[in-house]
mmCIF file of C-alpha atoms in Angstrom:
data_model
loop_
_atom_site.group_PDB
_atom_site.id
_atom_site.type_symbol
_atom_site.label_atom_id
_atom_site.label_comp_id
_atom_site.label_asym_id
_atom_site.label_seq_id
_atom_site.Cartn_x
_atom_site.Cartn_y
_atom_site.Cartn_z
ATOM 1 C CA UNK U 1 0.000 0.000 0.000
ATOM 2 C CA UNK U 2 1.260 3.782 -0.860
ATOM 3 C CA UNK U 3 2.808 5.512 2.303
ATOM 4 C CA UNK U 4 2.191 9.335 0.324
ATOM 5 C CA UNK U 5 -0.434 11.280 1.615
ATOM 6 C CA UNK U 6 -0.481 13.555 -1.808
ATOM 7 C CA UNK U 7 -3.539 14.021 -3.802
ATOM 8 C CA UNK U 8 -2.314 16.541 -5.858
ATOM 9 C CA UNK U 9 -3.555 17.424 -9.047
ATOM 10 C CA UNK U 10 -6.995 16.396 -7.413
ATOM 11 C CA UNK U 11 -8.685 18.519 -5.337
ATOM 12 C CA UNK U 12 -11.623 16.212 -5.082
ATOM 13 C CA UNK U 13 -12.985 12.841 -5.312
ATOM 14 C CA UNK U 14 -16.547 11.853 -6.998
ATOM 15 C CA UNK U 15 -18.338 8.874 -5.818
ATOM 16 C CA UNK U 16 -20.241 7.884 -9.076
ATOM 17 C CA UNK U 17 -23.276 5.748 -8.698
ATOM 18 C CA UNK U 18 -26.215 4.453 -10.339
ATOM 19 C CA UNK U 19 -28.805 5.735 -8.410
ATOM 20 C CA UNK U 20 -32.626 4.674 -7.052
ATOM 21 C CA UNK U 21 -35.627 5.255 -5.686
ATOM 22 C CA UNK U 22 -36.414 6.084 -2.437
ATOM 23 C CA UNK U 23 -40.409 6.040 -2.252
ATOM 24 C CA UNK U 24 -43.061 4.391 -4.400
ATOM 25 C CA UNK U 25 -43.715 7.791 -5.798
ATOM 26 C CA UNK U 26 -40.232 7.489 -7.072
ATOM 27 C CA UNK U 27 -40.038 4.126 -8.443
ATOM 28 C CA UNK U 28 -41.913 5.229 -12.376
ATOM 29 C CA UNK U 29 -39.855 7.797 -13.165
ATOM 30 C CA UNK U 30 -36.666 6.403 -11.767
ATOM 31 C CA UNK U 31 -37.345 3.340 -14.683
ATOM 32 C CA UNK U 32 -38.129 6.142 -16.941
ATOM 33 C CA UNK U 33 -34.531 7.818 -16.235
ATOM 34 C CA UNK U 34 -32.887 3.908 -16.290
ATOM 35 C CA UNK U 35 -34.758 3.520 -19.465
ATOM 36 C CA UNK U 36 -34.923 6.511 -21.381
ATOM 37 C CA UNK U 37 -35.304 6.509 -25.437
ATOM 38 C CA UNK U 38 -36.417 3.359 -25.265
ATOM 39 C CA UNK U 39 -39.740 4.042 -25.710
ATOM 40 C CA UNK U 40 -40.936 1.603 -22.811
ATOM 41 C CA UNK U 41 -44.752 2.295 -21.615
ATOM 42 C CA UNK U 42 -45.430 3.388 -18.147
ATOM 43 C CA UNK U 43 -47.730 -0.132 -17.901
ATOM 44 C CA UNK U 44 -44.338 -1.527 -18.568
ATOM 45 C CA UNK U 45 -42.451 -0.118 -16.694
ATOM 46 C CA UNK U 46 -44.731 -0.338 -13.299
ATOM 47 C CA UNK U 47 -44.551 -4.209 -13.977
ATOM 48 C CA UNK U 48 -40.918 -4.078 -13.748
ATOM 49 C CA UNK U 49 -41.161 -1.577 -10.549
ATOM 50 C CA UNK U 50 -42.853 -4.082 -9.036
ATOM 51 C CA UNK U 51 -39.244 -5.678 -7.051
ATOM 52 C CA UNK U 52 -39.050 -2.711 -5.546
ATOM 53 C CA UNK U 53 -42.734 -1.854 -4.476
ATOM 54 C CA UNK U 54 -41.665 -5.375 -2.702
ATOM 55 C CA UNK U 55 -39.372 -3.278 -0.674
ATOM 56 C CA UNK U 56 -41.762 -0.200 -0.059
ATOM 57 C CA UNK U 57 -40.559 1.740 -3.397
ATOM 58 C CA UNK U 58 -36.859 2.157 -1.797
ATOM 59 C CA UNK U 59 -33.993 1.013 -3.135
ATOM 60 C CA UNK U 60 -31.330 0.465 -0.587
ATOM 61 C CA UNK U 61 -28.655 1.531 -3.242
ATOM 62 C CA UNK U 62 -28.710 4.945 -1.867
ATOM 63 C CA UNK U 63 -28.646 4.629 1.780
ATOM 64 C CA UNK U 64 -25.628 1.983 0.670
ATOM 65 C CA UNK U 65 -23.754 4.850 -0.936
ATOM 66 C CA UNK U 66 -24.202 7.143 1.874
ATOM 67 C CA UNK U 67 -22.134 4.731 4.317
ATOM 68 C CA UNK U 68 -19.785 4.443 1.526
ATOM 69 C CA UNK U 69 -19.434 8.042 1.537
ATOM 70 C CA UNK U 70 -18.428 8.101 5.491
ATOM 71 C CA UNK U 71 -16.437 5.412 5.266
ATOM 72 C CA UNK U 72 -14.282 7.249 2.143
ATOM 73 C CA UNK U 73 -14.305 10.425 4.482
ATOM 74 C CA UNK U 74 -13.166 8.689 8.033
ATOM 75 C CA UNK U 75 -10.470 6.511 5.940
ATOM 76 C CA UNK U 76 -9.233 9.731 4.858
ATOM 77 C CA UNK U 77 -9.403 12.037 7.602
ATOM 78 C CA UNK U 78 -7.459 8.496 9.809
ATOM 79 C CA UNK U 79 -4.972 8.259 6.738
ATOM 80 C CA UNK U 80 -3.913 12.295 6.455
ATOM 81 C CA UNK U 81 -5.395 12.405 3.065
ATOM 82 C CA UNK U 82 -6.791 15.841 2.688
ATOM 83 C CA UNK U 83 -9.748 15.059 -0.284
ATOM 84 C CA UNK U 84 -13.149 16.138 -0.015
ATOM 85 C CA UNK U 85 -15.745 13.220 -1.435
ATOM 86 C CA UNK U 86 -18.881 13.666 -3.286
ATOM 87 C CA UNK U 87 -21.812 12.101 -4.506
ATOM 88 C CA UNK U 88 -23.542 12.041 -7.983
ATOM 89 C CA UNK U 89 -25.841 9.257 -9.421
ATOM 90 C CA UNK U 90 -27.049 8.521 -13.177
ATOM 91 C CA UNK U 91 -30.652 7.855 -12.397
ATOM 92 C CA UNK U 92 -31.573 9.657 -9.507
ATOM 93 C CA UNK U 93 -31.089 12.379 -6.954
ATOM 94 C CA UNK U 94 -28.326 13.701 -6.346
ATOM 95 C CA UNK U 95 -27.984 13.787 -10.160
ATOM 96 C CA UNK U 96 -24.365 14.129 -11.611
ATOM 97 C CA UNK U 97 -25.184 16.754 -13.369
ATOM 98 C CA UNK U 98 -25.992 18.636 -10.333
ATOM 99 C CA UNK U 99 -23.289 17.570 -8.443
ATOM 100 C CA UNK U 100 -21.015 18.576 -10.518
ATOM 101 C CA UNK U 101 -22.146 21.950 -10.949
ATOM 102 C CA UNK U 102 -21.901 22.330 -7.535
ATOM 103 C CA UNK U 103 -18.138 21.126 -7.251
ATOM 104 C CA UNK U 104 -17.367 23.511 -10.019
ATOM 105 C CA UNK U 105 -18.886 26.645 -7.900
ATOM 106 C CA UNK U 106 -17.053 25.583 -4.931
ATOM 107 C CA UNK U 107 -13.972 25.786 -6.753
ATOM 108 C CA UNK U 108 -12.802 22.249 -7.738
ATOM 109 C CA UNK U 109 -11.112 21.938 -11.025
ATOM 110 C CA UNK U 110 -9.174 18.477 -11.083
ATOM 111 C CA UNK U 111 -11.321 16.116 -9.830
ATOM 112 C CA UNK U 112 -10.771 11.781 -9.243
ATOM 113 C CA UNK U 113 -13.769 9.747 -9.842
ATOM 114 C CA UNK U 114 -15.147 6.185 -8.339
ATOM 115 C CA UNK U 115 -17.771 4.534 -10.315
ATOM 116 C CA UNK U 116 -19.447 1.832 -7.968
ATOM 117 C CA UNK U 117 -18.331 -1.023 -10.497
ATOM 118 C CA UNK U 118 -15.467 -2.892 -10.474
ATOM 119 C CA UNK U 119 -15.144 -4.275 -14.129
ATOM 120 C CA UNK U 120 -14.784 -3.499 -17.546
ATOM 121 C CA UNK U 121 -18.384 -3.379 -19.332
ATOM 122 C CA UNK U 122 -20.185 -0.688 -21.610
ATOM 123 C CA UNK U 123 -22.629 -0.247 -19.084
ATOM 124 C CA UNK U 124 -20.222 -0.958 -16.096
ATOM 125 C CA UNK U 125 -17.566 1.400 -17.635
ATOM 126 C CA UNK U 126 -18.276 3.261 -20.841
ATOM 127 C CA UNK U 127 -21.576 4.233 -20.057
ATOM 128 C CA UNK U 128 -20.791 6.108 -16.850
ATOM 129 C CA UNK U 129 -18.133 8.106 -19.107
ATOM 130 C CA UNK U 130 -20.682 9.022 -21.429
ATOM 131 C CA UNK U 131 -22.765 10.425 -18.711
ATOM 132 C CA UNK U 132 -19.523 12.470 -17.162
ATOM 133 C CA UNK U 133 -19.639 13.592 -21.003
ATOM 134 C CA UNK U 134 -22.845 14.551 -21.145
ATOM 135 C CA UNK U 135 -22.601 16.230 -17.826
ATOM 136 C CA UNK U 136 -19.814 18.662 -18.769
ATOM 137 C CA UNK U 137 -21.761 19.129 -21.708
ATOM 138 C CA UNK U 138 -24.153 20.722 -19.670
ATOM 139 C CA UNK U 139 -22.031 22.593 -17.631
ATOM 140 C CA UNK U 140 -20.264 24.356 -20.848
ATOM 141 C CA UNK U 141 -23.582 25.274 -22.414
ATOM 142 C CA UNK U 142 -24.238 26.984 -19.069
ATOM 143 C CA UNK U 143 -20.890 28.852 -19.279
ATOM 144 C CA UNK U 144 -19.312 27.407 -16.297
ATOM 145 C CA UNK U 145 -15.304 26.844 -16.389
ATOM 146 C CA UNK U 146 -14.793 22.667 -17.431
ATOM 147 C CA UNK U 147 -13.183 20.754 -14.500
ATOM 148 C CA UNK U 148 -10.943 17.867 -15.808
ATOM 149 C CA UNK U 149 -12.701 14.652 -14.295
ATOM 150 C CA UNK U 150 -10.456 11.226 -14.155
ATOM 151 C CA UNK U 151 -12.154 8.062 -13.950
ATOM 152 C CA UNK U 152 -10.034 5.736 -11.819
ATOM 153 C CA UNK U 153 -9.081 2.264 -12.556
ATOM 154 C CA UNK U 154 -11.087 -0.667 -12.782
ATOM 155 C CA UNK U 155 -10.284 -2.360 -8.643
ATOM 156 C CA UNK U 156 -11.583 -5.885 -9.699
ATOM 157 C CA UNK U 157 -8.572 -7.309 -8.256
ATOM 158 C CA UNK U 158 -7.544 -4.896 -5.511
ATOM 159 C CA UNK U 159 -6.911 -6.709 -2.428
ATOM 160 C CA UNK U 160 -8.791 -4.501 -0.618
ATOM 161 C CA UNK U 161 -12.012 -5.318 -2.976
ATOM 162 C CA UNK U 162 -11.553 -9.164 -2.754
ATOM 163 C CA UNK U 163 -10.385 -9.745 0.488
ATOM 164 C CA UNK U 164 -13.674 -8.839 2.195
ATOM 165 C CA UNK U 165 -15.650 -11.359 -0.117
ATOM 166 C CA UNK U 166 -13.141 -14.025 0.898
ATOM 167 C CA UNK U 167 -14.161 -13.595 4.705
ATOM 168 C CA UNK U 168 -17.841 -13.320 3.536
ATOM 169 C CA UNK U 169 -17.438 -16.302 2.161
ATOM 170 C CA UNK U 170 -16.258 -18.262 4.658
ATOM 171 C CA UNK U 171 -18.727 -16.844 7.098
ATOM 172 C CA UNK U 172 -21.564 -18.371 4.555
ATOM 173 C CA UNK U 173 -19.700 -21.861 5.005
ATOM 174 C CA UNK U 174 -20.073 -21.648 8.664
ATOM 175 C CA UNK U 175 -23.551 -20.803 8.965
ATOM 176 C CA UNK U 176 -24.868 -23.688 6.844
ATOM 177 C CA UNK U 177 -25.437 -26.925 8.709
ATOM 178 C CA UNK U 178 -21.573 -29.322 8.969
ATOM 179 C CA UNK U 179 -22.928 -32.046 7.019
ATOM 180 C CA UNK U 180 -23.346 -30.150 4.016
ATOM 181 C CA UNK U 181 -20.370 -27.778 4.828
ATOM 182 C CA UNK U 182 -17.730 -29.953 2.996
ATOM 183 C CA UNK U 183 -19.332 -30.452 -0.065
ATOM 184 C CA UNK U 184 -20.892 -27.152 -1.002
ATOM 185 C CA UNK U 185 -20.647 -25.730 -4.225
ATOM 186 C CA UNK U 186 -19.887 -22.105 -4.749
ATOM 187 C CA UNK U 187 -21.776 -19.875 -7.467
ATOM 188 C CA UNK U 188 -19.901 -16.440 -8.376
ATOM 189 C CA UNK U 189 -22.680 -14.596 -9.492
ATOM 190 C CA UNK U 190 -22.713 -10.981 -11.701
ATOM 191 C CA UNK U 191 -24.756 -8.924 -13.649
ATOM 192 C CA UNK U 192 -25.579 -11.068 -17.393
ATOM 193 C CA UNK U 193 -25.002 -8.850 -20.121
ATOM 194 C CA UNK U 194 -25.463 -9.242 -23.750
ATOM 195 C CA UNK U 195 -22.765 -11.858 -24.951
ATOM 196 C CA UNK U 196 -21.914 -9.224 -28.092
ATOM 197 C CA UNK U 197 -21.112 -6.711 -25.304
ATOM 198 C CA UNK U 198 -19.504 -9.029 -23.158
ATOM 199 C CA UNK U 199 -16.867 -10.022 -26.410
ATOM 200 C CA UNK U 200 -16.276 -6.524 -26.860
ATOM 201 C CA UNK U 201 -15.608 -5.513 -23.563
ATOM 202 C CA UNK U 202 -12.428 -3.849 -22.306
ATOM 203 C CA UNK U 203 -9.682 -2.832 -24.963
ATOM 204 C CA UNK U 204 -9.916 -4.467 -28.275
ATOM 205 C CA UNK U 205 -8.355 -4.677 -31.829
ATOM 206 C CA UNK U 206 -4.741 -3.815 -31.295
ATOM 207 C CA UNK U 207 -4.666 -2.770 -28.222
ATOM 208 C CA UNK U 208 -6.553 -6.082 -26.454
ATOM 209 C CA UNK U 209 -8.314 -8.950 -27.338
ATOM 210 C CA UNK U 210 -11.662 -7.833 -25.561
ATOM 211 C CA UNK U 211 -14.404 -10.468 -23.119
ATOM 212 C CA UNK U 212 -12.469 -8.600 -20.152
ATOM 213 C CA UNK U 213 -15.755 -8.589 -18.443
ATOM 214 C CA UNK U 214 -15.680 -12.536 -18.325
ATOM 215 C CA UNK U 215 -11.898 -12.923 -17.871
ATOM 216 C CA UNK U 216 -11.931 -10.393 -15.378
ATOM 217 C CA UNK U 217 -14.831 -12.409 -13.533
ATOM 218 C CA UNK U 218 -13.493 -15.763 -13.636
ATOM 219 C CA UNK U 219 -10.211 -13.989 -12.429
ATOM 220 C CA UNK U 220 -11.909 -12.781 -9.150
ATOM 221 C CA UNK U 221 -13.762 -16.067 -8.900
ATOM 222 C CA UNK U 222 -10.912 -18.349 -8.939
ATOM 223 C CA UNK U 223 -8.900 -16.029 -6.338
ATOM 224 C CA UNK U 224 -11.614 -16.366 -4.025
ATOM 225 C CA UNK U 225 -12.317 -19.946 -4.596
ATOM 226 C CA UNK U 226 -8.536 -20.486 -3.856
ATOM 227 C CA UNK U 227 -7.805 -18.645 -0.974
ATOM 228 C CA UNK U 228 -11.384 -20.398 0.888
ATOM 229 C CA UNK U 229 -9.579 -23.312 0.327
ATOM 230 C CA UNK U 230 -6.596 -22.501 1.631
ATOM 231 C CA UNK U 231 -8.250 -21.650 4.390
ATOM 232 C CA UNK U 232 -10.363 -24.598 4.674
ATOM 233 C CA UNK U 233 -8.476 -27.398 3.380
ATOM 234 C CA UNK U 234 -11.667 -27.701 1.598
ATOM 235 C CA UNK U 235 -11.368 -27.313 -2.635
ATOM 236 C CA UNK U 236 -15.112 -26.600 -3.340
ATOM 237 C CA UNK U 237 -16.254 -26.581 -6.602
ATOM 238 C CA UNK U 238 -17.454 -23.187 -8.003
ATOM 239 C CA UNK U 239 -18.748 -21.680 -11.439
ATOM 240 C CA UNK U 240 -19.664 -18.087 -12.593
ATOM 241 C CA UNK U 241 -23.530 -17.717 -12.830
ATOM 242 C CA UNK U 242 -25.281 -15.038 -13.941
ATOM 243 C CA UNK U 243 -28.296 -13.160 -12.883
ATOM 244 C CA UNK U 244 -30.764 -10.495 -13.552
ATOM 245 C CA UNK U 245 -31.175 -10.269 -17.527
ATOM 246 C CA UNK U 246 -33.558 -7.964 -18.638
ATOM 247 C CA UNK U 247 -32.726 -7.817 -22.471
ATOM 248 C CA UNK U 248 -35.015 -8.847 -25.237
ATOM 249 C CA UNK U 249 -35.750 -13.000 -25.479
ATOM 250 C CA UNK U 250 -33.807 -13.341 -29.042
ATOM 251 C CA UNK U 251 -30.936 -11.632 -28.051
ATOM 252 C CA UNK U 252 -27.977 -13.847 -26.280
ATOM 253 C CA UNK U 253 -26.899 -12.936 -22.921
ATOM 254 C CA UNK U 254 -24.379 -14.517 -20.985
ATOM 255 C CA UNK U 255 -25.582 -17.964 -18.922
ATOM 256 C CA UNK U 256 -26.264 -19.690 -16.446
ATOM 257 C CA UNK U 257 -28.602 -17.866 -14.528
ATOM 258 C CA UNK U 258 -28.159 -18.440 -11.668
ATOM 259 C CA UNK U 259 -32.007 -20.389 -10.556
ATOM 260 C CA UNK U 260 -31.223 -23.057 -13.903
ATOM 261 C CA UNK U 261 -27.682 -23.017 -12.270
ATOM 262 C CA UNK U 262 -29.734 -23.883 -8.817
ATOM 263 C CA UNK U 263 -31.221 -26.433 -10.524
ATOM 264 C CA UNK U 264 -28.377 -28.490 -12.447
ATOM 265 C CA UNK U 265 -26.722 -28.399 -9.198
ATOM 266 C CA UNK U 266 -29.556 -29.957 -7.255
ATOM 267 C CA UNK U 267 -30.115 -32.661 -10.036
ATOM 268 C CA UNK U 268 -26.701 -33.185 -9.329
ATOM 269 C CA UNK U 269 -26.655 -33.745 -6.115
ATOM 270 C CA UNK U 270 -24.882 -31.052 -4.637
ATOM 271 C CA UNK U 271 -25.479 -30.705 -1.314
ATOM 272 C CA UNK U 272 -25.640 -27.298 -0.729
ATOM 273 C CA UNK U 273 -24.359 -23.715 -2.303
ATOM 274 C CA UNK U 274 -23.384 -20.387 -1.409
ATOM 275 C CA UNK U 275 -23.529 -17.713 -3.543
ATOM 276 C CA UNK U 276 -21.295 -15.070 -4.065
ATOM 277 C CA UNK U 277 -22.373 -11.706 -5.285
ATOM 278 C CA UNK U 278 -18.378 -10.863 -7.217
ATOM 279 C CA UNK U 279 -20.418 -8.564 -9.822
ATOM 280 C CA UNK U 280 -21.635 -6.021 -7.218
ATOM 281 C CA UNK U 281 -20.109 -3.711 -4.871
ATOM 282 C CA UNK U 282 -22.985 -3.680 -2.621
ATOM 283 C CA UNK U 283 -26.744 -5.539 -1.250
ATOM 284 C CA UNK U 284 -28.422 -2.951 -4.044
ATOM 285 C CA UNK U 285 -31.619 -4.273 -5.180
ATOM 286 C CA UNK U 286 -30.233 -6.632 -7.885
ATOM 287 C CA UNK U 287 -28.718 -8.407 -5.079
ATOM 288 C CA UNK U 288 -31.794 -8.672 -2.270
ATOM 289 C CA UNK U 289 -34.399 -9.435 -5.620
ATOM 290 C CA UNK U 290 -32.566 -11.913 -7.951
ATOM 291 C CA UNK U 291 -30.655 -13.260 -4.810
ATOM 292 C CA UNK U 292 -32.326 -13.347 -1.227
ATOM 293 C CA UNK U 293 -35.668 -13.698 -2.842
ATOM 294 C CA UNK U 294 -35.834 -15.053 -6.106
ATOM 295 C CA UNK U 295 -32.919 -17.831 -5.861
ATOM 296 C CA UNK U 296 -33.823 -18.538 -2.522
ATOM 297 C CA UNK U 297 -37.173 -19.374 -3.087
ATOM 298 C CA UNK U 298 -35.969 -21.383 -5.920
ATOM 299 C CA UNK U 299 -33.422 -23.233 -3.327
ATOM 300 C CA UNK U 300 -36.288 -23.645 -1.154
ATOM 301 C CA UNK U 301 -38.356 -25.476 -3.368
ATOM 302 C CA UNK U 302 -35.904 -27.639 -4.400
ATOM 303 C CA UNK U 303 -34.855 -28.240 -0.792
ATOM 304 C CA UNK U 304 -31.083 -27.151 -1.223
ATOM 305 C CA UNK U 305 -29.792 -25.335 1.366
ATOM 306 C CA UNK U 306 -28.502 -22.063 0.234
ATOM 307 C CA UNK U 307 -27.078 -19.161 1.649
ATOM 308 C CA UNK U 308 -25.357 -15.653 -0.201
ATOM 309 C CA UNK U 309 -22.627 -14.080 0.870
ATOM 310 C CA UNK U 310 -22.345 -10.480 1.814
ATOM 311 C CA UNK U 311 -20.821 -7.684 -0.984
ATOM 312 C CA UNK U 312 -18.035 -5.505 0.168
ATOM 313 C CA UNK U 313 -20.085 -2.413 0.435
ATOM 314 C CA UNK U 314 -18.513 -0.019 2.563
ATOM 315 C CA UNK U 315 -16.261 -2.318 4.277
ATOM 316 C CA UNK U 316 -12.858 -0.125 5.693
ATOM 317 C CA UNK U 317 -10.729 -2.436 3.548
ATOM 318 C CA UNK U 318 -12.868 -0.988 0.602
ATOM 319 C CA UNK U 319 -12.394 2.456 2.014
ATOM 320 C CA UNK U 320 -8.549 1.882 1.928
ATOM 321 C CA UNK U 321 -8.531 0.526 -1.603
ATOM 322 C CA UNK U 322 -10.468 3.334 -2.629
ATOM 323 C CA UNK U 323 -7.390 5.663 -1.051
ATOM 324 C CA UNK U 324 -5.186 3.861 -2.850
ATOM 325 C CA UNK U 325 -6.465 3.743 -6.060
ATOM 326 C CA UNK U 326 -6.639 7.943 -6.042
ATOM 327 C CA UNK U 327 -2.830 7.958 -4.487
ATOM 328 C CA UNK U 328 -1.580 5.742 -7.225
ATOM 329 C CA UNK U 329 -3.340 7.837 -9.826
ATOM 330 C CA UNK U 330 -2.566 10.880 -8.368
ATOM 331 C CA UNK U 331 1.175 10.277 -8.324
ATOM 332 C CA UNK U 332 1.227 9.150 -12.040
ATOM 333 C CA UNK U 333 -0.235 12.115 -13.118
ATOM 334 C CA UNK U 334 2.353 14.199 -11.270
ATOM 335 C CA UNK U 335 4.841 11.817 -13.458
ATOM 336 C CA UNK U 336 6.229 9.596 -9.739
ATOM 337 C CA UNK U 337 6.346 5.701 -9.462
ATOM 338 C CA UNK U 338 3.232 4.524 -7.911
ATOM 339 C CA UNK U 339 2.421 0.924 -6.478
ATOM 340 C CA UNK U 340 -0.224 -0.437 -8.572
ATOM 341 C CA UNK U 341 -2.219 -3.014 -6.065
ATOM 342 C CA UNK U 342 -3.441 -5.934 -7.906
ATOM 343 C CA UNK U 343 -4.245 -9.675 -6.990
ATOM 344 C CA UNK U 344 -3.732 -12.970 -9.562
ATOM 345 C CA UNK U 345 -2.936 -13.345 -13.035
ATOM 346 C CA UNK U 346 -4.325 -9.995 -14.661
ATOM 347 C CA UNK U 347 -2.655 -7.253 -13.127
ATOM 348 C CA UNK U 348 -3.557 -3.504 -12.575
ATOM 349 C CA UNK U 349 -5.725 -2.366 -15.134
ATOM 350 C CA UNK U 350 -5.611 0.475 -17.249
ATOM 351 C CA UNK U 351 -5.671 3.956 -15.821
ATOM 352 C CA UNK U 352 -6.800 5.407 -19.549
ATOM 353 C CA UNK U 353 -9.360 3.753 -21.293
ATOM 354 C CA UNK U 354 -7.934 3.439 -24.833
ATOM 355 C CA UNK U 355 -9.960 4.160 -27.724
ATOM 356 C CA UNK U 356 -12.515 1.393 -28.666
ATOM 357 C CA UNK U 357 -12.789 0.382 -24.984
ATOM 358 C CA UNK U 358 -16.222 -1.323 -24.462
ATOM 359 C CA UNK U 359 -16.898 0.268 -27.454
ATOM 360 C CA UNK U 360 -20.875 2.213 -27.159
ATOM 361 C CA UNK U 361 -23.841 1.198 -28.685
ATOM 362 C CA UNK U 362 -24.118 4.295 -30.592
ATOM 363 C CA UNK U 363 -21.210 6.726 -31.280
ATOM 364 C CA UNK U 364 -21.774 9.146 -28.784
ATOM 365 C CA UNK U 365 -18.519 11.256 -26.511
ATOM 366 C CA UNK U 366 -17.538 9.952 -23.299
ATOM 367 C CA UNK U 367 -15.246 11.498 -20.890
ATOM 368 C CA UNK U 368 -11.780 10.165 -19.389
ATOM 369 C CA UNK U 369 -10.656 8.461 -22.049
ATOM 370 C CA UNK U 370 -8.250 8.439 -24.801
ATOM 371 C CA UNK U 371 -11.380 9.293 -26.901
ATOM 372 C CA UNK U 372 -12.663 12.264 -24.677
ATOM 373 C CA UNK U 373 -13.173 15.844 -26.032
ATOM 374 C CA UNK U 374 -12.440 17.708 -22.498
ATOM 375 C CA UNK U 375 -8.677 17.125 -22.201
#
């Protein structure tokens, strides 16, 4: 870990999330943000609200980021590191746009930011640069002076990111009953995306061979998987699973999900699972939906005991990876050696996204990149 306490050029840091609802009231037109352009009815769309009207309309996404936000800010003020943090979603209040425009009035003009995922994706990467795009877009029309915003690296593999869903792990293990302990399967489980998106994810042509979003995956899986058994003494077998598609029927997305993946493994015999939420940074709804209800009602009716481990959230060692990742940056751009933190095979990714990264669906300008128009 980085002994410098120097966060120079930033002057700021910007937590960068996806945003939810937080009352029924809020649930319609928080789809109609998620979905906009799509031309989805509002019938639709109060269909799909309906996993969170399960939940009273509030997505705990938002209280999630707010812990994240004081755990950021104590790490910091315990660590000497002299950063101010804020808070901007895509979908809902506080909007990025709005955030922004507030940093900009208080004065910051060099500014660090955290998206809450982990991996390389369009929408897990690219998408959340468009937005910082279109944000600044916003900002310039209104006359304001352009921060320059850097998206920090993808932390997949920081220690500080995996090492709490080890322990979660194991804590899943020693809840379930001993005669199932030893023979329990573990499903990794993330976010299915379209499998075109998922081959052209991370850097491609010349500069990568793109499917990062699986490799990286199967990365974090297999580290985890290993050091449980370490641990253990206890090699359990494990797979990557996926969960909560929502794209059109004809389309391929990546597979298993993770309730057929419930199933082969009971047909098996398997004796029990855990499963282990590596896609997500926190319990958002994706996770208590798909997850604590839907695949554990599927466990329970095929009477296989299951049980899901817990996401890193805003776990200190999070907090401290977090720290790192903006020191490391921060001395690169002031041209110093940095250590680059980074568990297994991969390595540190990228600080820059190169151009073609996760490439968009439609041309359209994202921010910190290779490809960006605000230098």
């Amino acid at each position: 870990m980085s002994d410098q306490r120097d966060p120079a050029p930033y002057d700021a840091l910007l937590l960068l999330s996806f945003g939810g609802p937080e009352g029924p009231d809020d649930v319609v037109p928080f789809l109609e943000n998620v979905t906009r352009g799509r031309g989805i009815p509002t019938e639709r769309l109060k269909e799909v609200g309906q996993h969170y009207f399960l939940f009273g309309g509030v997505s705990p996404i938002n209280d999630q980021n707010r812990a994240l936000l004081d755990a950021l800010r104590k790490d910091f003020a315990e660590h000497g590191l002299d950063l101010p943090v804020h808070w901007g979603n895509r979908n809902w209040a506080p909007y990025l746009t709005d955030t922004l425009r507030e940093m900009v009035q208080g004065g910051h003009r060099r500014i660090a930011v955290l998206a809450t995922s982990a991996y390389a994706s369009y929408s897990g990467c690219r998408q959340y640069r468009e937005n910082l795009a279109d944000a600044l877009a916003t900002l310039e029309a209104e006359g304001l002076e352009l921060p320059r915003v850097d998206k920090l690296r993808h932390y997949f593999n920081h220690p500080g990111f995996v090492r709490p869903m080890i322990e979660g792990v194991l804590e899943s293990l020693a809840d379930l009953p001993e005669e199932v302990r030893a023979g329990t399967h573990l499903a990794f489980t993330t976010h299915s995306i379209p499998t075109s998106a998922a081959d052209a994810s991370g850097p491609v042509g010349g500069q990568g061979e793109g499917g990062a979003y699986v490799r990286q995956h199967l990365e974090v899986a297999r580290l985890i998987a290993e050091a449980v058994g370490e641990q253990t003494g206890i090699e359990h077998p494990w797979q990557l699973v996926y969960q909560s598609r929502s794209g059109a029927p004809h389309i391929p997305w990546l597979e298993p999900d993770i309730c057929d993946h419930l199933e082969a493994l009971h047909g098996s015999g398997a004796p029990a699972v855990v499963m282990v939420p590596i896609g997500f940074v926190s319990d958002h709804m994706e996770v208590l939906y798909d997850l604590d209800t839907e695949a554990t009602a599927k466990a329970a009716e095929l009477g296989l005991p299951v049980r899901r481990s817990a996401t890193v959230g805003a776990d200190r060692r999070f907090a401290g990876a977090v720290r790192d990742l903006v020191l490391e940056r921060a001395a690169t751009e002031r041209g110093l050696p940095a250590e680059r933190c980074a568990l297994g095979a991969l390595g540190p990714s990228h600080d820059l996204c190169p151009v073609g990264c996760c490439p968009a669906r439609a041309p359209k300008p994202a921010a910190a990149g290779a490809d960006s128009p605000y230098a």
